[in-house]
Amino acid sequence: MIFRTRVFALMLMLVLLTPAAIWPQAASAADSAGDTKAQAIAKQSSVSPLSAWQLAKANDPSYQAAISEREAGQANRALGRAALLPQINASAGRSRTRGTLQAPDARGNVVETDLAYMTRTNQIQASQALFDWAKIAGARQGYARADLSLAVFDTKARDISTRLISRYLQALLSYENVALSRGDLNNSDKNVNIAQRRYDAGEGTITDVREATSRRDLSRANLIQAEDGLAIARRELQAMIGTDPAEILGLSPDFKPVPLDPPDLAAWQARAEQANADIQSSQQNLRVADREVDKAIGGFLPTVSAVASRSVNESDSISTRSQNSYYNSIGVQASLSIFAGGQTYAQVQQARHSRDQAGHQLNAAQAQVGVDVTRQYQGVVSGAQRIAALETAVSTGALSLEAMQKSYQGGTRSISDILDAQDQLLTAQRDLAQARLEYVNAHIGLDAVSGALDDEAIADATKAWFGPNIVQLG
């Protein structure tokens, strides 16, 4: 007997310790498994657009909030379905009665009796809706709300991913501005030295020296501004990926635009009409509004429910002292609202107007998506043409600057001509860097607005236009 008792106590201790000692560890392992990939990416020396997106999914607060909102929205399925399932309620009551009962006896004399008894009431009741149109519509609306939360998550995930890519590209553009500004300052220093030597040799003028010096001061101010922009762009990218992006992949040295697939605008418009997150979200919102109309109409219809109950009462009142009563009941209950002051009619009208509003919002979303697709499509098509034109401009600008420098050494050109040629080349180089980044942004934006922006699309963009050169942001 003692042995059995000890075995039972040991088993009980194991059962009590298991949830606290084992289950939380398993849950912790499951939670940490999702962060393993992000931690491995964070340890890499350089950040690419794809790895930046993976880090953002693990660390960006807005993305995490969108996930929580999506999961909360999925509970609407169970909430809507719950009203159609059996409802079981139990109640128990206990009360003690103390007092004095005065009653006449057979002779007509008043006799006092002390009262001291306990009243107990236990009841359990079950009901099942047989027909309730409002609850049926509410269950359907619950599924619609759950689908809406999925569509809203897709919309927010798309917005976050495009914002991340924009910040990544802005960091690259800021780096290019710093690099070009440093090169411009270096060239300005050389121009000052050349103008000073020519002036000292009696071949130049003090005006050339002052013009070159003024241009160098302006280049230094532009470099300070560019460095400020780089620091801000780096911090904005860090805020989304959760780690300091000291090194990121730059654009490929042999950067080339790629043909669109499909090539025509109509195909992209059709794809966006089917897969755009904003349109899908608006469609689900219209579906929810339509179910709200059905719920309101249910106020005009009767409801039918099956009801069963059992109650046990002990000493329920003075007249039933020391008595026990047991009641079992089963039946069907039907109810119909005859008049509710016009509330049901007003609710139906309100729901219909809200549904009309959701329909108009869907039309507006479809129109806006059409505009966005056209904008991004034209950005890709014209962006490729602009890149080609700016590449030619950079080549001719470099040749023009070289020719101006030689002519200045020969005495046929002034320092102003060199500074103008240098400005034109710098402008062309900056425009080319910005055009390439805008092309990438438009290409990814076209995937986003057409509903095709996912990990694979970002990976393809990373492979096509980035690396292997690494950009130092710090």
Coordinates of C-alpha atoms in Angstrom, one line a residue:
M1 CA 0.0 0.0 0.0
I2 CA 2.8 2.4 0.9
F3 CA 4.6 1.5 -2.4
R4 CA 1.5 2.3 -4.5
T5 CA 1.1 5.6 -2.7
R6 CA 4.6 6.6 -3.4
V7 CA 4.3 5.6 -7.1
F8 CA 1.1 7.6 -7.4
A9 CA 2.8 10.6 -5.7
L10 CA 5.7 10.4 -8.1
M11 CA 3.4 10.2 -11.2
L12 CA 1.5 13.2 -9.9
M13 CA 4.7 15.2 -9.5
L14 CA 5.7 14.4 -13.1
V15 CA 2.3 15.5 -14.4
L16 CA 2.5 18.7 -12.5
L17 CA 6.1 19.5 -13.6
T18 CA 5.6 18.6 -17.2
P19 CA 3.7 21.7 -18.4
A20 CA 6.1 24.0 -16.5
A21 CA 9.4 22.3 -17.4
I22 CA 8.8 20.8 -20.8
W23 CA 6.0 22.5 -22.7
P24 CA 7.3 26.1 -22.5
Q25 CA 10.6 24.9 -23.8
A26 CA 8.9 23.3 -26.8
A27 CA 7.0 26.5 -27.4
S28 CA 10.1 28.5 -27.1
A29 CA 11.9 26.3 -29.6
A30 CA 9.0 26.8 -32.0
D31 CA 9.0 30.5 -31.5
S32 CA 12.8 30.8 -32.1
A33 CA 12.7 28.7 -35.2
G34 CA 11.0 31.5 -37.1
D35 CA 13.8 33.9 -36.1
T36 CA 16.7 31.6 -37.1
K37 CA 16.7 32.7 -40.7
A38 CA 16.5 36.4 -39.8
Q39 CA 19.4 36.0 -37.3
A40 CA 21.5 34.3 -40.0
I41 CA 20.8 37.1 -42.4
A42 CA 21.7 39.7 -39.8
K43 CA 25.1 38.1 -39.4
Q44 CA 26.0 38.6 -43.0
S45 CA 28.5 41.3 -43.8
S46 CA 26.3 43.0 -46.5
V47 CA 22.6 43.5 -47.0
S48 CA 20.9 42.8 -50.3
P49 CA 17.3 43.8 -51.2
L50 CA 16.2 40.2 -50.6
S51 CA 17.9 39.9 -47.2
A52 CA 16.7 43.3 -46.2
W53 CA 13.1 42.1 -46.9
Q54 CA 13.7 39.0 -44.9
L55 CA 15.0 41.1 -42.0
A56 CA 12.1 43.5 -42.3
K57 CA 9.6 40.7 -42.0
A58 CA 11.2 39.6 -38.8
N59 CA 11.9 43.1 -37.2
D60 CA 9.7 45.8 -38.7
P61 CA 7.1 46.8 -36.2
S62 CA 4.6 47.7 -38.8
Y63 CA 4.9 44.2 -40.4
Q64 CA 4.5 42.5 -37.0
A65 CA 1.5 44.7 -36.3
A66 CA -0.1 43.6 -39.6
I67 CA 0.5 39.9 -38.7
S68 CA -1.2 40.4 -35.4
E69 CA -4.1 42.2 -37.1
R70 CA -4.5 39.3 -39.6
E71 CA -4.5 36.7 -36.9
A72 CA -7.0 38.6 -34.9
G73 CA -9.2 38.8 -37.9
Q74 CA -9.2 35.1 -38.4
A75 CA -11.1 34.7 -35.1
N76 CA -14.2 36.2 -36.9
R77 CA -14.8 32.7 -38.4
A78 CA -15.3 31.2 -35.0
L79 CA -17.2 34.2 -33.7
G80 CA -19.7 34.1 -36.5
R81 CA -20.1 30.3 -36.3
A82 CA -20.6 30.3 -32.5
A83 CA -24.1 31.8 -32.7
L84 CA -25.3 28.8 -34.8
L85 CA -24.0 26.2 -32.3
P86 CA -25.8 25.0 -29.2
Q87 CA -25.8 27.4 -26.2
I88 CA -25.6 25.8 -22.8
N89 CA -25.9 27.8 -19.6
A90 CA -25.8 26.7 -16.0
S91 CA -26.7 28.6 -12.8
A92 CA -26.6 27.9 -9.1
G93 CA -28.0 29.9 -6.3
R94 CA -27.7 29.6 -2.5
S95 CA -29.6 31.8 0.1
R96 CA -30.2 31.4 3.8
T97 CA -33.5 32.6 5.3
R98 CA -33.8 33.6 9.0
G99 CA -36.9 35.1 10.5
T100 CA -40.1 34.6 12.4
L101 CA -43.4 33.3 11.1
Q102 CA -46.6 34.3 12.9
A103 CA -49.7 32.2 12.2
P104 CA -52.9 31.5 14.1
D105 CA -53.4 28.1 15.6
A106 CA -56.7 26.2 15.8
R107 CA -57.9 28.3 18.8
G108 CA -57.1 31.5 17.0
N109 CA -54.1 32.4 19.0
V110 CA -51.0 33.7 17.2
V111 CA -48.1 31.4 17.3
E112 CA -44.6 32.4 16.4
T113 CA -42.3 30.0 14.7
D114 CA -38.6 30.6 14.1
L115 CA -37.5 30.3 10.5
A116 CA -34.0 29.1 9.6
Y117 CA -33.6 27.2 6.3
M118 CA -31.4 27.1 3.2
T119 CA -32.7 27.7 -0.3
R120 CA -30.9 26.0 -3.2
T121 CA -31.6 26.5 -6.9
N122 CA -29.7 24.6 -9.6
Q123 CA -30.5 25.0 -13.3
I124 CA -29.0 24.0 -16.6
Q125 CA -30.5 25.2 -19.9
A126 CA -29.6 24.3 -23.5
S127 CA -30.9 26.0 -26.7
Q128 CA -30.2 25.5 -30.3
A129 CA -31.3 27.9 -33.0
L130 CA -33.4 26.1 -35.6
F131 CA -34.0 29.2 -37.8
D132 CA -32.5 32.7 -37.1
W133 CA -31.7 34.6 -40.3
A134 CA -29.7 37.2 -38.5
K135 CA -27.4 34.6 -37.0
I136 CA -27.0 32.8 -40.3
A137 CA -26.0 36.0 -42.0
G138 CA -23.7 36.8 -39.0
A139 CA -21.9 33.5 -39.5
R140 CA -21.4 34.3 -43.2
Q141 CA -20.2 37.7 -42.3
G142 CA -17.7 36.3 -39.9
Y143 CA -16.1 34.3 -42.8
A144 CA -16.2 37.5 -44.9
R145 CA -14.5 39.5 -42.2
A146 CA -11.8 36.8 -41.9
D147 CA -11.2 36.9 -45.7
L148 CA -11.1 40.7 -45.4
S149 CA -8.4 40.5 -42.8
L150 CA -6.3 38.4 -45.2
A151 CA -6.8 40.9 -48.0
V152 CA -5.9 43.8 -45.7
F153 CA -2.7 42.0 -44.6
D154 CA -1.7 41.5 -48.3
T155 CA -2.2 45.3 -48.8
K156 CA -0.1 46.2 -45.8
A157 CA 2.6 43.7 -46.6
R158 CA 2.8 45.1 -50.2
D159 CA 3.1 48.7 -48.9
I160 CA 5.8 47.7 -46.4
S161 CA 7.8 45.8 -49.0
T162 CA 7.6 48.7 -51.5
R163 CA 8.6 51.2 -48.7
L164 CA 11.5 49.0 -47.8
I165 CA 12.7 48.8 -51.4
S166 CA 12.3 52.6 -51.7
R167 CA 14.4 53.1 -48.6
Y168 CA 17.1 50.7 -49.9
L169 CA 17.2 52.5 -53.2
Q170 CA 17.3 55.8 -51.4
A171 CA 20.3 54.7 -49.5
L172 CA 22.1 53.7 -52.7
L173 CA 21.2 57.1 -54.3
S174 CA 22.5 58.9 -51.3
Y175 CA 25.7 57.0 -51.5
E176 CA 26.0 57.8 -55.2
N177 CA 25.5 61.5 -54.4
V178 CA 28.2 61.4 -51.8
A179 CA 30.6 59.6 -54.1
L180 CA 29.9 62.1 -56.9
S181 CA 30.2 65.0 -54.6
R182 CA 33.5 63.8 -53.3
G183 CA 34.7 63.4 -56.9
D184 CA 33.5 66.9 -57.8
L185 CA 35.3 68.3 -54.8
N186 CA 38.5 66.6 -55.8
N187 CA 38.2 67.9 -59.3
S188 CA 37.5 71.4 -57.9
D189 CA 40.7 71.2 -55.9
K190 CA 42.6 70.4 -59.0
N191 CA 41.0 73.3 -60.9
V192 CA 42.1 75.7 -58.1
N193 CA 45.6 74.4 -58.3
I194 CA 45.8 74.6 -62.0
A195 CA 44.3 78.1 -62.1
Q196 CA 46.7 79.2 -59.3
R197 CA 49.8 77.8 -61.2
R198 CA 48.7 79.5 -64.4
Y199 CA 48.2 82.8 -62.6
D200 CA 51.6 82.5 -60.9
A201 CA 53.2 81.8 -64.3
G202 CA 51.5 84.9 -65.8
E203 CA 49.3 82.8 -68.1
G204 CA 46.0 83.0 -66.2
T205 CA 43.9 85.7 -64.4
I206 CA 42.9 86.2 -60.8
T207 CA 39.3 85.8 -62.0
D208 CA 40.0 82.2 -63.0
V209 CA 41.4 81.5 -59.5
R210 CA 38.5 83.1 -57.8
E211 CA 35.9 81.3 -60.0
A212 CA 37.7 77.9 -59.3
T213 CA 37.8 78.7 -55.6
S214 CA 34.1 79.6 -55.4
R215 CA 33.2 76.4 -57.2
R216 CA 35.3 74.4 -54.7
D217 CA 33.5 76.0 -51.8
L218 CA 30.2 75.1 -53.4
S219 CA 31.3 71.5 -54.0
R220 CA 32.3 71.3 -50.3
A221 CA 28.8 72.5 -49.2
N222 CA 27.2 70.0 -51.6
L223 CA 29.3 67.2 -50.1
I224 CA 28.1 68.1 -46.6
Q225 CA 24.5 68.0 -47.7
A226 CA 25.0 64.7 -49.5
E227 CA 26.6 63.1 -46.4
D228 CA 23.6 64.3 -44.2
G229 CA 21.3 62.7 -46.7
L230 CA 23.2 59.4 -46.5
A231 CA 23.1 59.3 -42.7
I232 CA 19.3 59.8 -42.8
A233 CA 18.8 57.2 -45.5
R234 CA 20.9 54.7 -43.5
R235 CA 18.9 55.3 -40.4
E236 CA 15.6 55.0 -42.2
L237 CA 16.7 51.6 -43.6
Q238 CA 17.9 50.5 -40.2
A239 CA 14.5 51.3 -38.6
M240 CA 12.8 48.7 -40.9
I241 CA 15.4 45.9 -40.9
G242 CA 16.4 46.1 -37.3
T243 CA 20.1 46.2 -37.9
D244 CA 22.7 48.7 -39.0
P245 CA 23.2 48.4 -42.8
A246 CA 26.8 49.3 -42.9
E247 CA 27.3 47.5 -46.1
I248 CA 24.7 46.9 -48.9
L249 CA 24.9 45.5 -52.4
G250 CA 25.2 48.2 -55.0
L251 CA 23.9 48.2 -58.6
S252 CA 25.6 45.8 -60.9
P253 CA 28.4 47.4 -63.0
D254 CA 26.8 46.0 -66.2
F255 CA 23.4 47.2 -65.3
K256 CA 20.9 46.6 -68.1
P257 CA 17.1 47.0 -68.2
V258 CA 15.3 43.8 -68.9
P259 CA 12.2 43.4 -71.2
L260 CA 8.8 43.3 -69.5
D261 CA 7.0 40.0 -69.4
P262 CA 4.2 40.5 -70.6
P263 CA 5.3 43.4 -72.7
D264 CA 1.9 45.2 -73.3
L265 CA 0.1 47.4 -70.8
A266 CA -3.3 45.7 -71.3
A267 CA -1.9 42.4 -69.9
W268 CA -0.6 44.2 -66.8
Q269 CA -4.0 45.9 -66.4
A270 CA -5.8 42.5 -66.6
R271 CA -3.3 41.0 -64.1
A272 CA -3.8 43.8 -61.6
E273 CA -7.6 43.5 -61.9
Q274 CA -7.4 39.9 -60.8
A275 CA -4.6 40.1 -58.2
N276 CA -4.2 43.6 -56.8
A277 CA -4.4 43.7 -53.1
D278 CA -6.4 46.9 -52.9
I279 CA -9.1 45.6 -55.3
Q280 CA -9.3 42.3 -53.3
S281 CA -9.6 44.2 -50.1
S282 CA -12.4 46.4 -51.5
Q283 CA -14.2 43.3 -52.8
Q284 CA -14.1 41.6 -49.4
N285 CA -15.3 44.9 -47.8
L286 CA -18.3 44.9 -50.1
R287 CA -18.9 41.3 -49.2
V288 CA -19.0 42.2 -45.5
A289 CA -21.3 45.1 -46.1
D290 CA -23.7 42.8 -48.1
R291 CA -23.8 40.4 -45.2
E292 CA -24.6 43.3 -42.9
V293 CA -27.8 43.9 -45.0
D294 CA -28.8 40.3 -44.5
K295 CA -28.3 40.6 -40.8
A296 CA -30.5 43.7 -40.6
I297 CA -33.3 42.0 -42.7
G298 CA -33.3 39.2 -40.1
G299 CA -35.0 41.6 -37.7
F300 CA -38.2 41.3 -39.8
L301 CA -38.2 37.5 -39.7
P302 CA -39.2 35.1 -37.0
T303 CA -36.7 33.1 -35.0
V304 CA -37.2 29.4 -34.0
S305 CA -35.1 27.7 -31.3
A306 CA -35.2 24.4 -29.5
V307 CA -35.0 24.8 -25.7
A308 CA -34.4 22.2 -23.0
S309 CA -33.8 22.8 -19.3
R310 CA -33.6 21.0 -16.0
S311 CA -33.9 22.7 -12.6
V312 CA -33.6 21.5 -9.0
N313 CA -35.1 23.6 -6.2
E314 CA -34.8 22.9 -2.5
S315 CA -36.9 25.0 0.1
D316 CA -37.7 27.5 -2.6
S317 CA -40.1 29.6 -0.4
I318 CA -41.9 29.6 3.0
S319 CA -44.7 27.5 1.6
T320 CA -42.3 24.9 0.2
R321 CA -40.0 24.5 3.1
S322 CA -38.4 21.1 3.4
Q323 CA -39.5 20.3 -0.1
N324 CA -37.5 19.5 -3.2
S325 CA -38.8 20.1 -6.7
Y326 CA -37.4 18.9 -10.0
Y327 CA -38.4 20.3 -13.3
N328 CA -37.5 19.0 -16.8
S329 CA -38.7 20.8 -19.9
I330 CA -38.1 20.6 -23.6
G331 CA -39.8 22.4 -26.4
V332 CA -39.6 24.8 -29.3
Q333 CA -39.7 28.5 -28.9
A334 CA -40.7 30.9 -31.7
S335 CA -40.6 34.7 -31.6
L336 CA -41.4 37.5 -34.0
S337 CA -40.8 41.2 -33.5
I338 CA -44.1 43.0 -34.2
F339 CA -43.0 46.6 -33.8
A340 CA -39.6 48.0 -32.6
G341 CA -40.2 51.7 -33.1
G342 CA -38.8 51.6 -36.7
Q343 CA -35.4 50.5 -35.5
T344 CA -35.2 47.4 -37.8
Y345 CA -36.2 49.4 -40.9
A346 CA -33.6 52.1 -40.1
Q347 CA -30.9 49.4 -39.6
V348 CA -31.8 47.9 -43.0
Q349 CA -31.6 51.3 -44.7
Q350 CA -28.3 52.1 -43.0
A351 CA -26.8 48.8 -44.0
R352 CA -27.9 49.2 -47.7
H353 CA -26.3 52.7 -47.9
S354 CA -23.1 51.3 -46.4
R355 CA -23.1 48.5 -49.0
D356 CA -23.5 51.2 -51.7
Q357 CA -20.6 53.0 -50.2
A358 CA -18.5 49.9 -50.3
G359 CA -19.4 49.4 -54.0
H360 CA -18.3 52.9 -54.9
Q361 CA -15.1 52.4 -53.0
L362 CA -14.5 49.2 -55.0
N363 CA -15.0 51.2 -58.3
A364 CA -12.6 53.9 -57.0
A365 CA -10.0 51.3 -56.1
Q366 CA -10.2 49.7 -59.6
A367 CA -9.8 53.1 -61.2
Q368 CA -6.9 54.1 -59.1
V369 CA -5.2 50.7 -59.7
G370 CA -5.5 51.3 -63.4
V371 CA -3.7 54.6 -63.0
D372 CA -1.0 53.1 -60.8
V373 CA -0.4 50.3 -63.3
T374 CA 0.0 52.8 -66.2
R375 CA 2.3 55.0 -64.1
Q376 CA 4.6 52.1 -63.2
Y377 CA 4.5 50.6 -66.6
Q378 CA 5.5 53.9 -68.2
G379 CA 8.2 54.3 -65.6
V380 CA 9.7 51.0 -66.7
V381 CA 9.4 51.6 -70.5
S382 CA 10.5 55.3 -70.5
G383 CA 13.0 54.6 -67.7
A384 CA 14.9 52.2 -70.0
Q385 CA 15.0 54.8 -72.8
R386 CA 16.1 57.5 -70.4
I387 CA 18.9 55.3 -69.0
A388 CA 20.2 54.8 -72.6
A389 CA 20.1 58.5 -73.3
L390 CA 21.9 59.4 -70.0
E391 CA 24.6 56.8 -70.6
T392 CA 25.3 58.5 -73.9
A393 CA 25.2 61.9 -72.1
V394 CA 27.8 60.7 -69.5
S395 CA 30.1 59.5 -72.3
T396 CA 29.9 62.7 -74.3
G397 CA 30.2 64.8 -71.2
A398 CA 33.4 63.1 -70.2
L399 CA 34.8 63.7 -73.6
S400 CA 33.7 67.3 -73.6
L401 CA 35.4 67.9 -70.2
E402 CA 38.6 66.3 -71.4
A403 CA 38.6 68.5 -74.5
M404 CA 37.9 71.6 -72.4
Q405 CA 40.8 70.8 -70.1
K406 CA 43.2 70.5 -73.0
S407 CA 41.9 73.7 -74.6
Y408 CA 42.4 75.5 -71.3
Q409 CA 45.9 74.3 -71.1
G410 CA 46.3 75.6 -74.7
G411 CA 44.9 79.0 -73.8
T412 CA 41.8 78.8 -76.0
R413 CA 39.3 78.2 -73.2
S414 CA 38.7 79.8 -69.8
I415 CA 38.2 78.2 -66.4
S416 CA 34.5 78.9 -66.7
D417 CA 34.3 76.6 -69.7
I418 CA 35.9 73.8 -67.6
L419 CA 33.5 74.4 -64.7
D420 CA 30.5 74.4 -67.0
A421 CA 31.6 71.1 -68.6
Q422 CA 32.3 69.7 -65.2
D423 CA 28.8 70.7 -64.0
Q424 CA 27.2 69.1 -67.1
L425 CA 29.1 65.8 -66.5
L426 CA 28.2 65.8 -62.8
T427 CA 24.5 66.4 -63.6
A428 CA 24.5 63.6 -66.2
Q429 CA 26.1 61.2 -63.7
R430 CA 23.7 62.0 -61.0
D431 CA 20.7 61.7 -63.4
L432 CA 22.0 58.4 -64.6
A433 CA 22.3 57.0 -61.1
Q434 CA 18.9 58.2 -60.2
A435 CA 17.4 56.9 -63.5
R436 CA 18.7 53.4 -62.9
L437 CA 17.3 53.4 -59.3
E438 CA 14.0 54.8 -60.4
Y439 CA 13.8 52.1 -63.1
V440 CA 14.3 49.4 -60.5
N441 CA 11.8 51.0 -58.3
A442 CA 9.2 51.2 -61.1
H443 CA 9.8 47.6 -62.1
I444 CA 9.2 46.4 -58.5
G445 CA 6.3 48.8 -58.2
L446 CA 4.7 47.3 -61.3
D447 CA 5.0 43.9 -59.7
A448 CA 3.5 45.3 -56.5
V449 CA 0.5 47.0 -58.1
S450 CA -0.2 43.9 -60.2
G451 CA -0.2 41.6 -57.2
A452 CA 3.0 39.8 -58.2
L453 CA 5.5 41.2 -55.6
D454 CA 6.7 38.4 -53.4
D455 CA 9.9 36.9 -52.2
E456 CA 10.6 35.4 -55.6
A457 CA 10.1 38.7 -57.4
I458 CA 12.5 40.5 -55.0
A459 CA 15.0 37.7 -55.4
D460 CA 14.8 38.0 -59.2
A461 CA 15.3 41.8 -58.9
T462 CA 18.3 41.3 -56.6
K463 CA 19.9 38.8 -59.0
A464 CA 19.2 40.9 -62.1
W465 CA 20.4 44.4 -61.0
F466 CA 22.5 44.2 -57.8
G467 CA 26.0 43.0 -56.8
P468 CA 28.6 41.8 -56.7
N469 CA 30.1 45.2 -55.6
I470 CA 29.5 46.2 -52.0
V471 CA 28.7 49.8 -51.0
Q472 CA 30.0 51.1 -47.7
L473 CA 27.4 53.4 -46.1
G474 CA 29.5 54.3 -43.1

